[in-house]
Coordinates of C-alpha atoms in Angstrom, one line a residue:
M246 CA 6.7 32.8 0.8
P247 CA 4.5 30.7 -1.5
W248 CA 1.8 32.7 -3.2
K249 CA -1.0 30.4 -1.9
S250 CA -0.2 31.3 1.7
L251 CA -0.7 35.0 0.8
L252 CA -4.2 34.4 -0.5
K253 CA -7.1 34.2 1.9
L254 CA -10.8 33.2 1.5
P255 CA -13.0 36.2 1.9
D256 CA -14.6 36.9 5.3
F257 CA -18.2 37.9 5.9
G258 CA -17.5 41.5 5.1
L259 CA -17.5 43.7 2.0
F260 CA -16.3 41.2 -0.6
R261 CA -18.3 38.2 0.3
Q262 CA -20.7 38.4 -2.6
T263 CA -18.2 39.4 -5.3
A264 CA -14.8 38.0 -4.3
D265 CA -13.5 34.4 -4.2
F266 CA -10.0 35.3 -3.1
R267 CA -8.4 38.4 -1.7
L268 CA -4.8 39.6 -1.4
S269 CA -3.8 42.2 1.2
V270 CA -1.1 44.7 0.2
S271 CA -0.2 45.0 3.9
T272 CA 0.8 41.3 3.9
L273 CA 3.0 41.8 0.9
R274 CA 4.6 44.8 2.6
I275 CA 5.2 42.9 5.8
N276 CA 6.9 40.1 3.9
G277 CA 9.1 42.5 2.0
I278 CA 7.5 41.8 -1.4
L279 CA 6.3 45.4 -1.8
P280 CA 7.9 48.6 -0.4
S281 CA 6.7 49.4 3.1
R282 CA 6.1 53.1 2.3
G283 CA 3.4 54.7 0.1
D284 CA -0.3 54.5 -0.1
V285 CA -1.6 51.0 0.2
Q286 CA -4.6 51.6 -2.1
V287 CA -2.3 53.0 -4.8
Q288 CA -0.1 50.0 -4.5
A289 CA -3.1 47.7 -4.7
E290 CA -4.4 49.5 -7.9
N291 CA -1.0 49.3 -9.5
L292 CA -0.6 45.6 -8.7
A293 CA -4.1 44.9 -10.0
T294 CA -3.3 46.7 -13.2
Q295 CA -0.2 44.6 -13.7
V296 CA -2.2 41.4 -13.2
R297 CA -4.9 42.4 -15.6
C298 CA -2.3 43.3 -18.3
H299 CA -0.5 40.0 -18.0
K300 CA -3.7 38.0 -18.5
L301 CA -1.9 34.9 -17.2
D302 CA -4.9 32.6 -17.8
S303 CA -8.7 32.5 -17.9
V304 CA -9.1 31.5 -14.2
V305 CA -9.9 35.1 -13.0
E306 CA -13.0 36.8 -14.3
D307 CA -12.7 40.1 -12.5
I308 CA -10.2 42.0 -10.3
S309 CA -11.1 44.9 -8.0
T310 CA -9.5 46.8 -5.2
D311 CA -10.6 48.6 -2.1
R312 CA -8.7 49.9 0.9
G313 CA -5.5 48.1 0.0
V314 CA -7.1 44.8 -0.7
I315 CA -7.2 43.2 -4.2
S316 CA -10.2 41.0 -4.7
F317 CA -10.5 38.2 -7.4
K318 CA -13.6 36.6 -8.8
V319 CA -13.0 33.2 -10.3
N320 CA -14.4 31.9 -13.5
R321 CA -17.0 29.6 -12.1
K322 CA -17.5 27.5 -15.2
L323 CA -13.7 26.8 -15.4
L324 CA -13.5 26.1 -11.7
F325 CA -16.4 23.7 -11.9
S326 CA -15.0 21.9 -14.9
S327 CA -11.6 21.6 -13.0
T328 CA -13.3 19.7 -10.2
V329 CA -16.8 18.3 -10.6
M330 CA -16.8 17.6 -14.3
K331 CA -13.6 15.5 -14.1
T332 CA -15.4 12.9 -12.0
T333 CA -18.7 11.2 -12.7
I334 CA -20.4 8.1 -11.4
S335 CA -19.5 6.1 -14.4
T336 CA -15.8 6.7 -14.5
D337 CA -13.0 5.0 -12.6
E338 CA -10.7 8.0 -12.7
K339 CA -9.2 8.9 -9.3
F340 CA -9.9 12.6 -8.7
G341 CA -6.8 14.8 -8.0
L342 CA -4.1 12.1 -8.6
N343 CA -3.1 13.2 -12.1
S344 CA -1.8 16.6 -11.1
E345 CA 1.5 18.4 -11.8
L346 CA 2.2 18.6 -8.1
L347 CA 1.9 14.8 -7.5
N348 CA 3.8 14.1 -10.7
T349 CA 6.9 15.6 -9.0
L350 CA 7.0 12.8 -6.4
K351 CA 9.5 10.0 -6.9
R352 CA 7.9 6.6 -7.4
G353 CA 9.4 3.2 -7.0
T354 CA 9.3 0.2 -4.6
T355 CA 8.3 1.0 -1.1
L356 CA 8.6 -1.6 1.7
V357 CA 6.5 -0.8 4.7
E358 CA 6.9 -2.8 7.9
Y359 CA 4.2 -2.3 10.5
S360 CA 2.2 -4.0 13.2
S361 CA 4.9 -6.5 14.2
P362 CA 3.2 -8.2 17.3
N363 CA 4.8 -11.0 19.3
I364 CA 3.5 -14.5 18.5
A365 CA 2.0 -16.8 21.1
K366 CA 0.3 -13.8 22.7
K367 CA -3.1 -12.2 22.1
F368 CA -2.9 -9.0 20.0
H369 CA -2.2 -6.3 22.5
A370 CA -3.9 -2.9 22.1
G371 CA -0.5 -1.4 22.2
H372 CA 0.2 -2.6 18.6
L373 CA -2.9 -0.8 17.3
R374 CA -1.1 2.4 16.3
S375 CA 1.7 0.7 14.4
T376 CA -1.0 -1.4 12.6
I377 CA -3.3 1.4 11.4
I378 CA -0.5 4.0 10.8
G379 CA 1.5 1.6 8.7
N380 CA -1.7 0.6 6.8
F381 CA -2.3 4.3 6.1
I382 CA 1.2 4.8 4.8
A383 CA 1.0 1.7 2.6
N384 CA -2.3 2.8 1.2
L385 CA -1.0 6.3 0.5
K386 CA 2.1 5.1 -1.2
Q387 CA 0.1 2.7 -3.4
T388 CA -2.4 5.4 -4.3
L389 CA 0.4 7.6 -5.4
G390 CA 1.7 5.0 -7.8
N391 CA 4.4 3.2 -5.8
N392 CA 4.9 -0.6 -5.8
V393 CA 4.2 -1.3 -2.2
I394 CA 5.3 -4.3 -0.2
R395 CA 3.4 -4.7 3.1
M396 CA 5.4 -6.6 5.6
N397 CA 4.5 -7.9 9.1
Y398 CA 7.7 -8.6 10.9
L399 CA 6.6 -10.9 13.7
G400 CA 8.4 -11.2 17.0
D401 CA 8.7 -15.0 16.7
W402 CA 12.1 -15.7 18.1
G403 CA 14.2 -15.0 21.2
M404 CA 14.5 -16.0 24.8
Q405 CA 10.7 -15.5 25.5
F406 CA 10.2 -18.7 23.4
G407 CA 12.6 -20.5 25.5
L408 CA 10.3 -19.6 28.5
L409 CA 7.2 -20.5 26.6
G410 CA 8.6 -23.8 25.2
A411 CA 9.9 -25.0 28.5
G412 CA 6.8 -23.7 30.3
F413 CA 4.5 -25.6 28.0
G414 CA 6.3 -28.8 28.9
Q415 CA 5.7 -28.0 32.5
F416 CA 2.2 -26.4 32.6
G417 CA 0.7 -26.8 29.1
S418 CA -2.4 -28.6 28.1
E419 CA -3.3 -29.7 24.6
E420 CA -7.0 -29.6 25.4
K421 CA -6.8 -26.0 26.6
L422 CA -4.7 -25.1 23.6
K423 CA -7.5 -26.3 21.3
Q424 CA -10.2 -24.5 23.2
N425 CA -8.6 -21.1 23.6
P426 CA -5.1 -21.2 22.1
L427 CA -3.7 -17.7 22.6
Q428 CA -5.2 -17.3 26.1
H429 CA -3.7 -20.6 27.2
L430 CA -0.3 -19.7 25.8
F431 CA -0.5 -16.4 27.6
E432 CA -1.3 -18.1 30.9
V433 CA 1.6 -20.6 30.4
Y434 CA 4.1 -17.8 29.6
V435 CA 3.0 -15.7 32.6
R436 CA 3.3 -18.7 35.0
M437 CA 6.6 -19.8 33.7
N438 CA 8.0 -16.2 33.8
K439 CA 7.0 -15.9 37.4
E440 CA 8.5 -19.3 38.3
A441 CA 11.8 -18.5 36.5
E442 CA 12.2 -15.3 38.6
H443 CA 12.9 -17.4 41.7
N444 CA 13.9 -20.8 40.3
E445 CA 17.2 -21.2 38.6
D446 CA 16.3 -24.6 37.2
M447 CA 13.3 -23.1 35.4
K448 CA 15.5 -20.3 34.1
Q449 CA 18.0 -22.8 32.8
A450 CA 15.3 -24.9 31.2
A451 CA 14.2 -21.8 29.2
R452 CA 17.8 -21.2 28.1
D453 CA 18.1 -24.8 27.0
F454 CA 14.9 -24.8 25.0
F455 CA 15.9 -21.7 23.1
K456 CA 19.3 -23.2 22.4
Q457 CA 17.5 -26.2 21.0
L458 CA 15.6 -23.9 18.7
E459 CA 18.7 -22.2 17.4
Q460 CA 20.2 -25.6 16.8
H461 CA 17.1 -26.7 14.9
E462 CA 16.2 -29.7 17.1
S463 CA 13.1 -31.1 15.6
Q464 CA 10.9 -31.4 18.7
A465 CA 11.5 -27.8 19.8
V466 CA 11.0 -26.5 16.2
S467 CA 7.8 -28.4 15.8
L468 CA 6.3 -27.0 19.0
W469 CA 7.4 -23.5 18.0
Q470 CA 5.9 -23.9 14.5
Q471 CA 2.6 -24.9 16.1
F472 CA 2.6 -21.8 18.3
R473 CA 3.4 -19.5 15.3
Q474 CA 0.7 -20.8 13.0
I475 CA -1.9 -20.6 15.8
T476 CA -1.0 -16.9 16.3
V477 CA -1.0 -15.9 12.6
D478 CA -4.5 -17.4 12.2
E479 CA -5.8 -15.5 15.2
Y480 CA -4.2 -12.2 14.1
Q481 CA -5.6 -12.4 10.6
H482 CA -9.1 -12.3 12.0
I483 CA -8.2 -9.0 13.8
Y484 CA -6.6 -7.6 10.7
K485 CA -9.6 -8.4 8.6
R486 CA -11.8 -6.4 11.0
L487 CA -9.4 -3.4 10.7
G488 CA -9.3 -3.6 6.9
V489 CA -5.6 -4.5 7.0
H490 CA -3.7 -7.0 5.0
F491 CA -0.1 -8.0 4.4
D492 CA 1.9 -9.3 1.4
I493 CA 4.5 -11.0 3.6
Y494 CA 4.5 -12.4 7.1
S495 CA 8.1 -12.3 8.0
G496 CA 9.8 -12.5 11.4
E497 CA 13.0 -12.8 13.4
S498 CA 13.0 -16.6 12.9
F499 CA 13.6 -16.1 9.1
H500 CA 17.0 -14.6 9.8
Q501 CA 18.4 -16.8 12.6
D502 CA 21.0 -18.3 10.3
Q503 CA 21.8 -15.0 8.6
A504 CA 22.2 -13.5 12.1
Q505 CA 25.1 -15.9 12.6
E506 CA 26.5 -14.8 9.3
V507 CA 26.4 -11.2 10.6
V508 CA 28.3 -12.3 13.7
Q509 CA 30.9 -13.9 11.5
Q510 CA 31.2 -10.8 9.3
L511 CA 31.7 -8.6 12.4
Q512 CA 34.3 -11.0 13.7
S513 CA 36.2 -11.2 10.3
Q514 CA 36.3 -7.4 10.2
G515 CA 37.7 -7.2 13.7
L516 CA 34.6 -5.4 15.1
L517 CA 33.3 -8.2 17.4
K518 CA 34.8 -8.0 20.9
T519 CA 34.2 -10.1 24.0
S520 CA 33.0 -8.3 27.1
E521 CA 33.9 -9.2 30.7
K522 CA 30.6 -11.1 30.9
G523 CA 31.5 -13.2 27.9
T524 CA 29.0 -11.6 25.6
G525 CA 29.8 -10.6 22.0
V526 CA 29.7 -6.8 21.6
V527 CA 30.5 -4.1 19.0
D528 CA 32.2 -1.0 20.3
L529 CA 30.1 2.1 19.3
S530 CA 32.1 4.6 21.4
P531 CA 33.7 7.4 19.3
A532 CA 36.9 7.1 21.3
G533 CA 37.0 3.3 21.1
D534 CA 37.1 2.9 24.9
M535 CA 34.1 0.5 25.1
N536 CA 31.9 3.0 27.0
S537 CA 29.1 2.4 24.5
V538 CA 28.6 -1.0 23.1
C539 CA 25.9 -3.0 21.2
T540 CA 25.5 -6.6 22.4
V541 CA 25.0 -8.9 19.4
L542 CA 25.8 -12.3 21.0
R543 CA 24.9 -13.9 24.4
S544 CA 27.6 -15.6 26.4
D545 CA 26.1 -19.0 25.4
G546 CA 26.5 -18.1 21.7
T547 CA 22.8 -17.4 20.9
T548 CA 21.8 -14.2 19.0
L549 CA 19.7 -11.3 20.1
Y550 CA 16.9 -9.2 18.5
I551 CA 19.3 -6.6 17.2
T552 CA 21.5 -9.3 15.5
R553 CA 18.5 -10.8 13.7
D554 CA 17.2 -7.3 12.8
I555 CA 20.5 -6.3 11.1
A556 CA 20.4 -9.5 9.1
A557 CA 16.7 -8.9 8.2
A558 CA 17.5 -5.4 6.9
I559 CA 20.4 -6.7 4.8
D560 CA 18.2 -9.5 3.4
R561 CA 15.4 -7.1 2.4
K562 CA 17.8 -4.8 0.6
E563 CA 19.1 -7.7 -1.5
K564 CA 15.8 -9.5 -2.0
Y565 CA 13.4 -6.6 -2.9
N566 CA 15.9 -3.9 -4.1
F567 CA 13.6 -1.3 -2.5
D568 CA 13.8 2.4 -3.2
E569 CA 12.6 3.2 0.4
M570 CA 11.9 1.1 3.5
I571 CA 9.6 2.5 6.2
Y572 CA 9.6 1.2 9.7
V573 CA 6.4 2.1 11.6
L574 CA 7.5 1.5 15.2
L575 CA 7.1 3.1 18.6
F576 CA 10.9 3.1 19.1
S577 CA 13.7 3.3 16.6
R578 CA 15.9 0.3 16.0
D579 CA 18.8 2.6 15.1
I580 CA 19.6 0.7 11.9
N581 CA 20.9 2.8 9.1
I582 CA 21.8 0.8 6.0
D583 CA 21.5 3.9 3.9
C584 CA 19.3 7.0 3.5
R585 CA 16.5 4.8 2.0
C586 CA 15.5 3.6 5.4
Q587 CA 13.0 5.7 7.4
H588 CA 11.6 5.3 10.9
V589 CA 8.1 6.6 11.6
P590 CA 7.7 7.0 15.4
F591 CA 4.5 7.6 17.2
G592 CA 3.2 8.5 20.6
L593 CA 1.2 6.5 23.2
V594 CA -2.5 6.1 23.7
Q595 CA -3.5 7.0 27.3
G596 CA -6.6 5.9 29.2
M597 CA -7.8 3.2 27.0
S598 CA -10.3 1.1 29.0
T599 CA -13.6 -0.7 28.7
R600 CA -16.6 -1.1 31.0
T601 CA -14.9 -4.2 32.4
G602 CA -11.7 -2.5 33.4
E603 CA -8.3 -2.0 31.8
V604 CA -7.9 -3.1 28.2
V605 CA -5.1 -5.5 27.4
F606 CA -6.2 -6.9 24.1
L607 CA -7.1 -5.2 20.8
E608 CA -10.1 -7.5 20.2
D609 CA -11.6 -6.1 23.4
V610 CA -11.3 -2.6 22.1
L611 CA -13.0 -3.5 18.7
D612 CA -15.8 -5.3 20.5
E613 CA -16.4 -2.4 22.8
A614 CA -16.5 0.1 19.9
R615 CA -19.0 -2.1 18.1
A616 CA -21.2 -2.5 21.2
R617 CA -21.2 1.2 22.1
M618 CA -21.9 2.2 18.6
L619 CA -24.8 -0.3 18.4
H620 CA -26.2 1.2 21.6
N621 CA -25.9 4.7 20.2
M622 CA -27.7 3.7 17.0
S623 CA -30.5 2.1 18.9
Q624 CA -31.0 5.3 20.9
A625 CA -30.9 7.7 17.9
K626 CA -34.2 8.9 16.4
T627 CA -32.6 9.3 13.0
T628 CA -31.3 5.7 12.7
K629 CA -32.9 3.9 9.7
E630 CA -33.8 0.3 9.6
M631 CA -31.0 -1.9 8.2
D632 CA -30.4 -5.5 7.4
N633 CA -27.3 -5.9 9.5
P634 CA -27.0 -3.3 12.3
E635 CA -24.1 -5.1 13.9
D636 CA -22.0 -4.9 10.8
T637 CA -22.8 -1.2 10.4
A638 CA -21.9 -0.6 14.1
E639 CA -18.6 -2.4 13.5
K640 CA -17.6 -0.3 10.5
V641 CA -18.7 3.0 12.0
G642 CA -17.0 2.2 15.3
I643 CA -13.7 1.3 13.7
S644 CA -13.9 4.5 11.6
A645 CA -14.4 6.4 14.8
L646 CA -11.3 4.7 16.3
L647 CA -9.2 5.6 13.2
V648 CA -10.3 9.2 13.0
Q649 CA -9.6 9.8 16.7
D650 CA -6.1 8.4 16.3
F651 CA -5.3 10.2 13.0
R652 CA -6.5 13.7 13.8
G653 CA -3.3 14.9 15.5
P654 CA 0.4 14.6 15.0
L655 CA 1.7 11.0 15.2
L656 CA 4.3 11.8 17.7
S657 CA 1.8 13.2 20.2
D658 CA 0.4 11.1 22.9
Y659 CA -3.4 11.3 23.1
R660 CA -6.1 10.4 25.7
F661 CA -8.6 7.8 24.6
D662 CA -12.1 9.0 25.0
W663 CA -15.0 6.7 24.2
D664 CA -17.8 9.4 24.4
R665 CA -16.0 12.0 22.3
M666 CA -14.9 9.4 19.8
L667 CA -18.4 8.1 19.1
Q668 CA -20.2 11.5 19.0
A669 CA -22.4 12.0 15.9
Q670 CA -21.4 15.6 15.6
G671 CA -18.0 17.3 15.5
D672 CA -14.8 16.1 14.1
T673 CA -15.3 12.3 14.5
G674 CA -15.4 9.2 12.3
V675 CA -19.1 8.9 13.1
F676 CA -19.8 12.3 11.5
L677 CA -17.6 11.4 8.5
Q678 CA -19.6 8.2 7.9
Y679 CA -22.9 9.9 8.6
T680 CA -22.2 12.6 6.0
H681 CA -21.2 10.0 3.3
A682 CA -24.2 7.9 4.0
R683 CA -26.5 10.9 3.9
L684 CA -25.1 12.1 0.6
C685 CA -25.4 8.6 -0.9
R686 CA -29.0 8.2 0.2
S687 CA -30.3 11.6 -0.8
V688 CA -28.3 12.6 -3.8
L689 CA -26.3 9.9 -5.6
K690 CA -29.1 7.6 -6.8
Y691 CA -30.9 10.6 -8.3
C692 CA -28.0 12.3 -10.1
Y693 CA -27.5 10.9 -13.6
A694 CA -27.7 14.0 -15.8
T695 CA -24.5 15.1 -17.6
T696 CA -25.6 18.5 -18.8
F697 CA -25.8 21.4 -16.4
D698 CA -24.8 25.1 -16.3
P699 CA -22.1 25.8 -13.7
S700 CA -22.6 29.6 -14.0
L701 CA -25.8 29.1 -11.9
L702 CA -23.7 28.4 -8.8
L703 CA -23.8 31.8 -7.3
E704 CA -23.7 31.1 -3.6
Q705 CA -20.4 31.4 -1.8
T706 CA -21.0 27.9 -0.2
S707 CA -20.6 26.3 -3.6
M708 CA -17.4 28.2 -4.3
T709 CA -16.0 27.3 -0.9
I710 CA -16.6 23.6 -1.6
L711 CA -15.0 23.7 -5.0
Q712 CA -12.0 25.6 -3.6
H713 CA -11.6 23.0 -0.9
L714 CA -11.8 20.1 -3.3
L715 CA -9.0 21.7 -5.4
R716 CA -6.7 21.3 -2.4
Y717 CA -6.9 17.5 -2.5
D718 CA -3.6 17.0 -4.4
E719 CA -1.8 19.4 -2.0
V720 CA -3.1 17.4 0.9
L721 CA -1.9 14.1 -0.6
Y722 CA 1.5 15.7 -1.4
Q723 CA 1.9 17.0 2.2
S724 CA 1.0 13.5 3.5
A725 CA 3.6 12.0 1.2
Q726 CA 6.2 14.3 2.5
D727 CA 5.8 13.7 6.3
L728 CA 3.7 10.5 6.3
Q729 CA 1.1 12.1 8.6
P730 CA -2.5 11.0 8.2
K731 CA -3.8 14.2 9.9
H732 CA -3.7 16.2 6.6
L733 CA -6.1 13.9 4.8
V734 CA -8.4 13.3 7.8
N735 CA -8.8 17.0 8.6
F736 CA -9.4 17.7 4.9
L737 CA -12.2 15.2 4.9
L738 CA -13.7 16.5 8.1
K739 CA -13.8 20.0 6.8
L740 CA -15.4 18.7 3.6
C741 CA -18.1 17.1 5.8
H742 CA -18.8 20.5 7.5
L743 CA -18.9 22.2 4.2
T744 CA -21.3 19.6 2.9
A745 CA -23.5 20.1 5.9
S746 CA -23.7 23.8 5.0
A747 CA -24.5 22.9 1.4
H748 CA -27.4 20.8 2.6
R749 CA -28.8 23.8 4.4
E750 CA -28.1 26.5 1.8
L751 CA -28.0 24.7 -1.6
L752 CA -31.5 23.3 -1.7
V753 CA -32.3 20.9 -4.5
K754 CA -35.9 20.4 -3.6
G755 CA -38.0 23.5 -4.6
S756 CA -35.2 25.0 -6.8
P757 CA -35.7 25.5 -10.6
P758 CA -34.7 22.3 -12.5
D759 CA -31.5 23.8 -14.0
V760 CA -30.3 25.0 -10.6
A761 CA -31.3 21.8 -8.9
Q762 CA -29.3 19.7 -11.4
V763 CA -26.1 21.6 -10.9
E764 CA -26.4 21.5 -7.2
K765 CA -27.0 17.8 -7.2
K766 CA -23.9 17.4 -9.3
L767 CA -21.9 19.4 -6.6
H768 CA -23.3 17.1 -3.8
Q769 CA -22.4 14.1 -5.9
H770 CA -18.8 15.1 -6.2
A771 CA -18.6 15.6 -2.5
I772 CA -19.6 11.9 -2.2
L773 CA -16.9 10.7 -4.5
N774 CA -14.3 12.5 -2.6
N775 CA -15.7 11.6 0.8

């Protein structure tokens, strides 16, 4: 058992004023570290004596025992210098990143694929989680020193574009395309899809158009390129609102020729077989009896999503020579090139709706978050006058959206709740932003002194904040191991609650100048980590 899991912060009992950490002998006995027999107080005194004799470092100022519990008082000056004094307003140093723990992490080139919406459709809210989770992972990997490649692998190929292309010829309007491009394409696709369900001619027209695309016929390709560019332009507006960017906009279409090469390789290796329906399949059954197959080729010779995806994975490995590739997708693609590929799955968002009804598009969600936040700000008595309240409402609303999503395990479904998400108190993004703004307004602009006496920090509140800040590298390390944002988000939310306690208990105004200065320095450091 790691030693840190055996240490506990003191409770509100006997040792609150004198102890910063305590270690229970009973815990050591339960875990088999100490004999289960004998007097616990005698064992505590013997262990304390051993620790004092070793004098491992200067971190601990005093060790005492009582009723089988060993209490440690930390050297406040050393603790303060290990946290607050490492970061000042004038430095660009990133607190907590240069630690022995983080230096054990492997660094290299990380390719993160996320978002991946389908072109020619408005950005559906269902792609929100992939987008923000992937962006978190990319930011985390970059912060930890990796060379990160951010890739958006668009759904820009396949039979749906046969439906859209043929449908646009039947029902499309250039004028409507200019006025509201994605909405018009969506309407065309829905109408064509409905028609094709009962009209074999329409269905065949869709097949023919997609075959023209695969054969690079200029008219079909020109129309498809127009649809793709319109979509990317629209999406970039949404990504900008979310604070998301990509290094590469890729897509299935980039690998259409390579997909045919994959088919040829499978055929040359004797792996491609023809099913009774005339489709090209690969037998995945252990017994080789075709009871489990993967279809890689339609009966008309056109490729499928999985065919192009295999080609894409091979191409990335050759082009970027990545050390790891991370797919942030709701469902796994079951592609295993080697152990450097990792799939990050996530659950569903339930109950997402606006005042006007069920949400379909992400832009509706962002607009609703901004509108609701703007309303809450106008009703709050503590809201200050600002130059651009809509911009503030936008940023705080999106922060609330992210924090609600990131608080729990990624694989868990969660119920979307507008009221809870936008609360000013509690574990919300609004509270996180409020705490940061309050610190900036009340402390940061007044805190310039570099000389202060950390031994004046006698309150337990100050020690608790410092101890919490020292966990920052552990939180990043844990996030790097399982790629879960909940560790960092919950660390920051707890820091906000500790900061609120410090506002009440560590009063700058009215304190002696030397005490006020060191307390302002502590508040300042909370800002820089918040």
